[in-house]
Short mmCIF file of N, CA, C and O in Angstrom, two decimals:
data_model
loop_
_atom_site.label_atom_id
_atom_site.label_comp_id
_atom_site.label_asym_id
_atom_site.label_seq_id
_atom_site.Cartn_x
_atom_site.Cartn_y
_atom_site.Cartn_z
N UNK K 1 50.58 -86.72 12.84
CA UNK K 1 50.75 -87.86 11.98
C UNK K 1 49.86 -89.03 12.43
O UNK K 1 49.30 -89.68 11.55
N UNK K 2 49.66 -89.37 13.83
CA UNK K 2 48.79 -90.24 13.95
C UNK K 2 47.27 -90.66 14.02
O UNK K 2 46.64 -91.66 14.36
N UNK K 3 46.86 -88.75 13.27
CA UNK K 3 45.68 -88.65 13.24
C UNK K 3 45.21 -89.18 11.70
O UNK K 3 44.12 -89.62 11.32
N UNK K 4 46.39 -88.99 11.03
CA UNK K 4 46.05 -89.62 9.76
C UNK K 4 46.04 -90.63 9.22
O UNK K 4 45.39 -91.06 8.27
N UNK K 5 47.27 -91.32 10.23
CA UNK K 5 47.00 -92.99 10.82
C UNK K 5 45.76 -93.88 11.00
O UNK K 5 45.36 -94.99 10.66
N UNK K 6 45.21 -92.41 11.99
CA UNK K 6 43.95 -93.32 12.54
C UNK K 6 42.66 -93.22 11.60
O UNK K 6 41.79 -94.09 11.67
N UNK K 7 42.56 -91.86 10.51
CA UNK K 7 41.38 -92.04 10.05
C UNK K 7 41.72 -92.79 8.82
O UNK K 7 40.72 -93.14 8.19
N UNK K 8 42.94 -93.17 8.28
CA UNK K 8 43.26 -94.35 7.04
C UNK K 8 42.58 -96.05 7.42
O UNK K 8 42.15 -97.03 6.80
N UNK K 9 42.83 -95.59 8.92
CA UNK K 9 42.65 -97.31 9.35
C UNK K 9 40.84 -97.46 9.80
O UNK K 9 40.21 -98.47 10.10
N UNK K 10 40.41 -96.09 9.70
CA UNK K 10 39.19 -96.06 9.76
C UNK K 10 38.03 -96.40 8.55
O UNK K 10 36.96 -96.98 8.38
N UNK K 11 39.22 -95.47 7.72
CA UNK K 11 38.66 -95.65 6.70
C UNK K 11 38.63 -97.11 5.45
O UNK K 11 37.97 -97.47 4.47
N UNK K 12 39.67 -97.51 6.18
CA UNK K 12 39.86 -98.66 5.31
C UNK K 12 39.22 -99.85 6.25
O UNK K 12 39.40 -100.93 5.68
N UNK K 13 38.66 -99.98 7.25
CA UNK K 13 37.78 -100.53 7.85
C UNK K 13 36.29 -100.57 7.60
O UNK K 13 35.42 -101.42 7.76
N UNK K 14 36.34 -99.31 7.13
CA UNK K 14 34.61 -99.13 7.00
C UNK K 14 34.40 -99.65 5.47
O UNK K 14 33.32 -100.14 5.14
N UNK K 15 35.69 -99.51 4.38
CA UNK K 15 35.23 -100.02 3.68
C UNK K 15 35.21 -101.63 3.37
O UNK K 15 34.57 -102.19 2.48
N UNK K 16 36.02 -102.21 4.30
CA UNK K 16 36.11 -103.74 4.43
C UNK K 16 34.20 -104.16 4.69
O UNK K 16 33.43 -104.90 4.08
N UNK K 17 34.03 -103.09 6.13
CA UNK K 17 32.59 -103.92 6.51
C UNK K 17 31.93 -103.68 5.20
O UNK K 17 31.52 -104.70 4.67
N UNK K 18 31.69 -102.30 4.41
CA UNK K 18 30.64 -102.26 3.30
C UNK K 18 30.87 -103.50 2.27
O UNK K 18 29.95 -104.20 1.84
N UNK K 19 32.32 -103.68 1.92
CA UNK K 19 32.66 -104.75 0.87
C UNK K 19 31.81 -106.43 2.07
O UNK K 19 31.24 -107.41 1.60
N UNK K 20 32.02 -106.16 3.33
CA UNK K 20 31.14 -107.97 3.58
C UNK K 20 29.52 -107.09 3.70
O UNK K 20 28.53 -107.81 3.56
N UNK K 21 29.39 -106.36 3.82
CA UNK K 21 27.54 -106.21 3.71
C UNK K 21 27.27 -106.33 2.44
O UNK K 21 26.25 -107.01 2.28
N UNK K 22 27.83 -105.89 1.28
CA UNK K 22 27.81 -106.12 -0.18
C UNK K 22 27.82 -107.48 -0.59
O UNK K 22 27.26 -107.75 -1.66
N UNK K 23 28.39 -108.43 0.07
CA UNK K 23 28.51 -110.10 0.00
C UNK K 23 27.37 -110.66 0.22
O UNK K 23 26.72 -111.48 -0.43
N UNK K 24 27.12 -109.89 1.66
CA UNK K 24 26.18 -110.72 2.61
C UNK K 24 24.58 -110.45 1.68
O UNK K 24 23.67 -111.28 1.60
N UNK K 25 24.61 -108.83 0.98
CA UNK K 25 23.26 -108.54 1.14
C UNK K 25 22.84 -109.47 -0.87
O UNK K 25 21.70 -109.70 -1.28
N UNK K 26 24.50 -109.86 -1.85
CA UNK K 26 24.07 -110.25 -2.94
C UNK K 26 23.83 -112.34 -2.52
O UNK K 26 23.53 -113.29 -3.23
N UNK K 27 24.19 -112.20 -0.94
CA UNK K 27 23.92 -113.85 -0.81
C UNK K 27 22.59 -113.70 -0.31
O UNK K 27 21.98 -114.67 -0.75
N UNK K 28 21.90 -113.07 0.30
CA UNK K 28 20.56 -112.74 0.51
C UNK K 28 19.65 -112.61 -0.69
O UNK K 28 18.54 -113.13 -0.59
N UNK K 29 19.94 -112.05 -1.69
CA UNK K 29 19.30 -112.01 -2.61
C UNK K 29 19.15 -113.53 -3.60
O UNK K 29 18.35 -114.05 -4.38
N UNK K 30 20.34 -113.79 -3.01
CA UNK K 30 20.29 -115.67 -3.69
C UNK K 30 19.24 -116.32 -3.11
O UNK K 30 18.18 -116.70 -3.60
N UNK K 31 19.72 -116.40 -1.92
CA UNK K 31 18.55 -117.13 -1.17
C UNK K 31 17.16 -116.81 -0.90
O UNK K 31 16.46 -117.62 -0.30
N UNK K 32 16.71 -115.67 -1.30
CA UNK K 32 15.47 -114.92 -1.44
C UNK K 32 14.77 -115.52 -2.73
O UNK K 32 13.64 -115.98 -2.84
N UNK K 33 15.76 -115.37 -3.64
CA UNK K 33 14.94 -115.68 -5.23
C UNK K 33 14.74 -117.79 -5.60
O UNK K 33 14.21 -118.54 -6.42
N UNK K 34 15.78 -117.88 -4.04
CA UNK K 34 15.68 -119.29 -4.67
C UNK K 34 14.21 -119.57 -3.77
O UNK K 34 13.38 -120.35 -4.22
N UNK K 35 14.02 -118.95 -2.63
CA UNK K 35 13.03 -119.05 -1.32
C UNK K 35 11.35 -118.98 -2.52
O UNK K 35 10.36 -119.69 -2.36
N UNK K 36 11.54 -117.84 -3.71
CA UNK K 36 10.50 -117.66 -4.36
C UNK K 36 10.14 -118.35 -5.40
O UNK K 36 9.11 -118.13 -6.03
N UNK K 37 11.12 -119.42 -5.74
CA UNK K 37 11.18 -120.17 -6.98
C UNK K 37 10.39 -121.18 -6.13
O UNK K 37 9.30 -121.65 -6.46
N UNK K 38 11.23 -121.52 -4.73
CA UNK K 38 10.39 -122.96 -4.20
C UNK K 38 8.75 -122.73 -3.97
O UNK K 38 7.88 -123.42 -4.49
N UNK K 39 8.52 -121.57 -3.04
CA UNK K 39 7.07 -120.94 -3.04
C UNK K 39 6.23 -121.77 -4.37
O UNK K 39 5.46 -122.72 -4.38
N UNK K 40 6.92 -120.72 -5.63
CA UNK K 40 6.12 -120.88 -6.72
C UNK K 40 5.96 -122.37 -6.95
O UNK K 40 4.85 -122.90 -6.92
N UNK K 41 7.01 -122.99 -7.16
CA UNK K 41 6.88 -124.48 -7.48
C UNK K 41 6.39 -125.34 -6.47
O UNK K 41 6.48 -126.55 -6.68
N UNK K 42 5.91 -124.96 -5.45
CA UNK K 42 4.95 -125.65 -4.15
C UNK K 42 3.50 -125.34 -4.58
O UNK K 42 2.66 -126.24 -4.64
N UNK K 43 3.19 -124.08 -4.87
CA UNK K 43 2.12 -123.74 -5.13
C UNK K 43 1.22 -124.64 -6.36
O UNK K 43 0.20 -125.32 -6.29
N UNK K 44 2.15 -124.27 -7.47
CA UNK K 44 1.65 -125.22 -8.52
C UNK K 44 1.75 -126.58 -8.78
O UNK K 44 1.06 -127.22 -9.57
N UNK K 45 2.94 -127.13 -7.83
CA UNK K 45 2.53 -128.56 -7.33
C UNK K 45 1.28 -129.28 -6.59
O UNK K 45 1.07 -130.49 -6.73
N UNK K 46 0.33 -128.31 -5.69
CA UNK K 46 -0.98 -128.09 -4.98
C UNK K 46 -1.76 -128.48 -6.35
O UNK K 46 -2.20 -129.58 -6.67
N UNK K 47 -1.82 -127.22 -7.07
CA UNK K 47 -2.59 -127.18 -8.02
C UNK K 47 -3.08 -128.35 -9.07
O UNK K 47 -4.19 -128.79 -9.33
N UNK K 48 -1.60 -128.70 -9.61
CA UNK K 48 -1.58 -129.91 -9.97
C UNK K 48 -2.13 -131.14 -9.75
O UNK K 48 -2.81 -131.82 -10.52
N UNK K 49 -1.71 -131.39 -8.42
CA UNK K 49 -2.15 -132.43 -7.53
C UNK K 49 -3.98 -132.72 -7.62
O UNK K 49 -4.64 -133.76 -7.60
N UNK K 50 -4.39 -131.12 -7.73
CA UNK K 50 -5.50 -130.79 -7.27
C UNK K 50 -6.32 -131.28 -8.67
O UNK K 50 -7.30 -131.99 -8.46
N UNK K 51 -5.97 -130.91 -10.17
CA UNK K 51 -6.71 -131.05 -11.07
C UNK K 51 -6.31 -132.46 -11.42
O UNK K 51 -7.20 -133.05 -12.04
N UNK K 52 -5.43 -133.05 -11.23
CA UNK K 52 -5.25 -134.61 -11.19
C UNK K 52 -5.80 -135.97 -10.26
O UNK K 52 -5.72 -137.19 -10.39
N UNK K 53 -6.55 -134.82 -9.01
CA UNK K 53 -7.30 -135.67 -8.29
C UNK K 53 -8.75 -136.16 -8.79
O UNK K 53 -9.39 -137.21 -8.80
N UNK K 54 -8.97 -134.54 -9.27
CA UNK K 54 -9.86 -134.62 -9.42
C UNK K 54 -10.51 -134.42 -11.54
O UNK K 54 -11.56 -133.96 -11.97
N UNK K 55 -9.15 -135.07 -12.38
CA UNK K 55 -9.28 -135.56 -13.35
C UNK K 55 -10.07 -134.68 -14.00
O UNK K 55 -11.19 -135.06 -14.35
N UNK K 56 -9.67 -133.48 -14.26
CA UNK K 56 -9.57 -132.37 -15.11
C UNK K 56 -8.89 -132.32 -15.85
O UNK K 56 -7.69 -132.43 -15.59
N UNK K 57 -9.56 -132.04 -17.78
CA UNK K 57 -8.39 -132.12 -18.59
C UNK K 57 -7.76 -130.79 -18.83
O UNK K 57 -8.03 -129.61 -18.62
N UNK K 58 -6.69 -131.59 -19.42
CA UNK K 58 -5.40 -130.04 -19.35
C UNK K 58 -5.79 -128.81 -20.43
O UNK K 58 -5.79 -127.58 -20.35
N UNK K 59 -6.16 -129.86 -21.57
CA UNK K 59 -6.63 -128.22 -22.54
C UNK K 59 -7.78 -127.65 -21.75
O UNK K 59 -7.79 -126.43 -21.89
N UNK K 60 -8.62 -128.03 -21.07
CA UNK K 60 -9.55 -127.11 -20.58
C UNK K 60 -9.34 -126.13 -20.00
O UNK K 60 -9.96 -125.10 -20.25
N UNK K 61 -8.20 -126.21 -18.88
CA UNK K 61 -7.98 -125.52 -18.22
C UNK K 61 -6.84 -124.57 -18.96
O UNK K 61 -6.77 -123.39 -18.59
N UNK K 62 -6.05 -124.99 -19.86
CA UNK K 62 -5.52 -124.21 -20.95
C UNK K 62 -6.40 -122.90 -21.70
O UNK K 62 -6.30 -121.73 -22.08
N UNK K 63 -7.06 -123.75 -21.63
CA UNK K 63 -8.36 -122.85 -22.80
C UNK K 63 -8.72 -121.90 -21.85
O UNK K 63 -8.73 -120.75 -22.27
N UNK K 64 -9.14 -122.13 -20.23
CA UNK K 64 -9.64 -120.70 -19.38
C UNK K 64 -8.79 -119.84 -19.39
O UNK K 64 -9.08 -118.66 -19.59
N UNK K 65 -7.47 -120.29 -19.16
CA UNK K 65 -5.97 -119.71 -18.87
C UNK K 65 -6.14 -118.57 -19.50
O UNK K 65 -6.37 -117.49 -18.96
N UNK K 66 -5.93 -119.02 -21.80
CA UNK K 66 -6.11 -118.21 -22.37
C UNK K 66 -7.22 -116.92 -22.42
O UNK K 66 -7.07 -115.79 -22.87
N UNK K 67 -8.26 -117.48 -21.85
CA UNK K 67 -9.60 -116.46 -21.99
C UNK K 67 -9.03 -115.37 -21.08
O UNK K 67 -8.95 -114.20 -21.43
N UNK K 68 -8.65 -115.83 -19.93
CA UNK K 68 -7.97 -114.80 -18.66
C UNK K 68 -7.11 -113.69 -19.12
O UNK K 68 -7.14 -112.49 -18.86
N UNK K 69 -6.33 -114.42 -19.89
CA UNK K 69 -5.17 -113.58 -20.53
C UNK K 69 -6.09 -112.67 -21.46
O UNK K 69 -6.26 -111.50 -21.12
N UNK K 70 -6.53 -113.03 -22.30
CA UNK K 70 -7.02 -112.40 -23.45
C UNK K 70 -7.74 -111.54 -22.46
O UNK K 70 -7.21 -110.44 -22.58
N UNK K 71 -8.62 -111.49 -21.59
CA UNK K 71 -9.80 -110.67 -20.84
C UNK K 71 -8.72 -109.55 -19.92
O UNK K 71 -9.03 -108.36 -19.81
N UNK K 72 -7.68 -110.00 -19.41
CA UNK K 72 -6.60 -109.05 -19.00
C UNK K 72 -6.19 -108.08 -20.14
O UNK K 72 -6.29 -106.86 -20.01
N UNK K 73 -5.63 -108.77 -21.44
CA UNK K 73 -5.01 -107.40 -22.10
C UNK K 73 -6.04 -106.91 -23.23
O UNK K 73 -5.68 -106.40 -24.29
N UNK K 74 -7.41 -107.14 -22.86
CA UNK K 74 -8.27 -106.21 -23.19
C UNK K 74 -8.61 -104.82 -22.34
O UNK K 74 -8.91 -103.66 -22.60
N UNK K 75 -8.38 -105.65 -21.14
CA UNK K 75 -9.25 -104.57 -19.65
C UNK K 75 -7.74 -103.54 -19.80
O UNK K 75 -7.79 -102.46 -19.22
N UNK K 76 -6.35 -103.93 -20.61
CA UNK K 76 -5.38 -102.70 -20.39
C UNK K 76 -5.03 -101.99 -21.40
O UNK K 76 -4.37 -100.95 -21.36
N UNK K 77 -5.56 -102.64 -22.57
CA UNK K 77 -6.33 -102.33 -23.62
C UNK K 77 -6.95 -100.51 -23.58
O UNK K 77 -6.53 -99.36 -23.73
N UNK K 78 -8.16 -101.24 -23.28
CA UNK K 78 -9.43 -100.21 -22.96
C UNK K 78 -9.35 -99.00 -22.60
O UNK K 78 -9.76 -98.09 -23.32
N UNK K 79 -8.62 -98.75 -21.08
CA UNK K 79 -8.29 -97.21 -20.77
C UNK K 79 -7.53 -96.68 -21.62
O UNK K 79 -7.78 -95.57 -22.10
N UNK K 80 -6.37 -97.46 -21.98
CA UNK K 80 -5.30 -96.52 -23.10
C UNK K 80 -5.90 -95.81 -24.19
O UNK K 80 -5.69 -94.68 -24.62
N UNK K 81 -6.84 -96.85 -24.62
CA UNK K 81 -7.96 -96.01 -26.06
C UNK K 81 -8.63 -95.21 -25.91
O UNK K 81 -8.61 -94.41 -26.85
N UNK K 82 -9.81 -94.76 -24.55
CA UNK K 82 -10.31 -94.08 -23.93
C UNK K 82 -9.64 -93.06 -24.23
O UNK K 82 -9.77 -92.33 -25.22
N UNK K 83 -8.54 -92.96 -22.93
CA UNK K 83 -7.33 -91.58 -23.08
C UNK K 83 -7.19 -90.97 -24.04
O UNK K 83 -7.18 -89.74 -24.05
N UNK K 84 -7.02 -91.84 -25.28
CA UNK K 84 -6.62 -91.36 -26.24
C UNK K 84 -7.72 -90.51 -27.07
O UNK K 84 -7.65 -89.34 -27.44
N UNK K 85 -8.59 -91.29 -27.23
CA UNK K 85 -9.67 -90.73 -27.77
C UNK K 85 -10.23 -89.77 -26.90
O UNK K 85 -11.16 -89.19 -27.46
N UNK K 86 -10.03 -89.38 -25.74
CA UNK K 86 -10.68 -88.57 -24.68
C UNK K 86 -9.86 -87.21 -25.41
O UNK K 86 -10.41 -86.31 -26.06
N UNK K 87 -8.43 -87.34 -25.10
CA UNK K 87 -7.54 -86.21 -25.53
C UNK K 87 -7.88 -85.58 -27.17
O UNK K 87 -8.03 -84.41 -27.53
N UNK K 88 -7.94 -86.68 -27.85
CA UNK K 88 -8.21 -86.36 -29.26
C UNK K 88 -9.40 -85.21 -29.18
O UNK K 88 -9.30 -83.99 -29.29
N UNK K 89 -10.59 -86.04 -28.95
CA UNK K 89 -11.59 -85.14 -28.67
C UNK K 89 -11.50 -83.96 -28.00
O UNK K 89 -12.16 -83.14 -28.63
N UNK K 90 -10.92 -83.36 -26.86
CA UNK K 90 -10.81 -82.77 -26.36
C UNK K 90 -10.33 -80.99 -27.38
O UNK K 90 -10.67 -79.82 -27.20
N UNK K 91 -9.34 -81.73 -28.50
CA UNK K 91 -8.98 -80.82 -28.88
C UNK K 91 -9.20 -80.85 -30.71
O UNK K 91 -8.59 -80.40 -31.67
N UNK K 92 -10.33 -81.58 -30.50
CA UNK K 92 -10.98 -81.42 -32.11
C UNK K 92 -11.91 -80.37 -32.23
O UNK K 92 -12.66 -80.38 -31.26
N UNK K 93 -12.14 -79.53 -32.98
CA UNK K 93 -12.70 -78.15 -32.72
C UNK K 93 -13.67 -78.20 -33.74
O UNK K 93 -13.31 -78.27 -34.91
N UNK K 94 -15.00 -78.18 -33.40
CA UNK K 94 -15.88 -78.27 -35.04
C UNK K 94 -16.46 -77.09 -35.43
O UNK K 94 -17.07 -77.02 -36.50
#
């Protein structure tokens, strides 16, 4: 009988520690995402600082922003069509 004693109290121990590592590891994740919010908002505070020193206007740099973007979801664009047209071809038979 006191073997079943002992692995109840084992067992209900081990799940106490998992229930505080489960605490500990969703308060870690708080403080991680808040650690990456400040990062980010330090960074672009720099930035800021930086095109206001030196009196750069905002649509301009708006306007590169966009070109970036647009030049990104072309470049992911591109291979997908390739593929596609690679495969197509592949099995067009003349």
């Amino acid at each position: 009988m006191s073997k079943v004693k002992k692995l109840e109290e084992r067992i209900a121990k081990r799940k106490e520690r998992i229930e505080k590592y489960t605490k500990a590891i969703k308060e870690e994740r708080k403080l991680l995402k808040k650690d990456e919010n400040t990062l980010a908002h330090v960074k672009y505070e720099d930035v800021l600082k930086k095109l206001m020193e030196n009196q750069v206007n905002p649509d301009d740099i708006l306007g590169k922003v966009d070109e970036v973007i647009e030049d990104e979801n072309e470049k992911e664009e591109s291979p997908e069509q390739n593929t596609h047209d690679n495969n197509f071809n592949r099995y067009n038979i003349d």
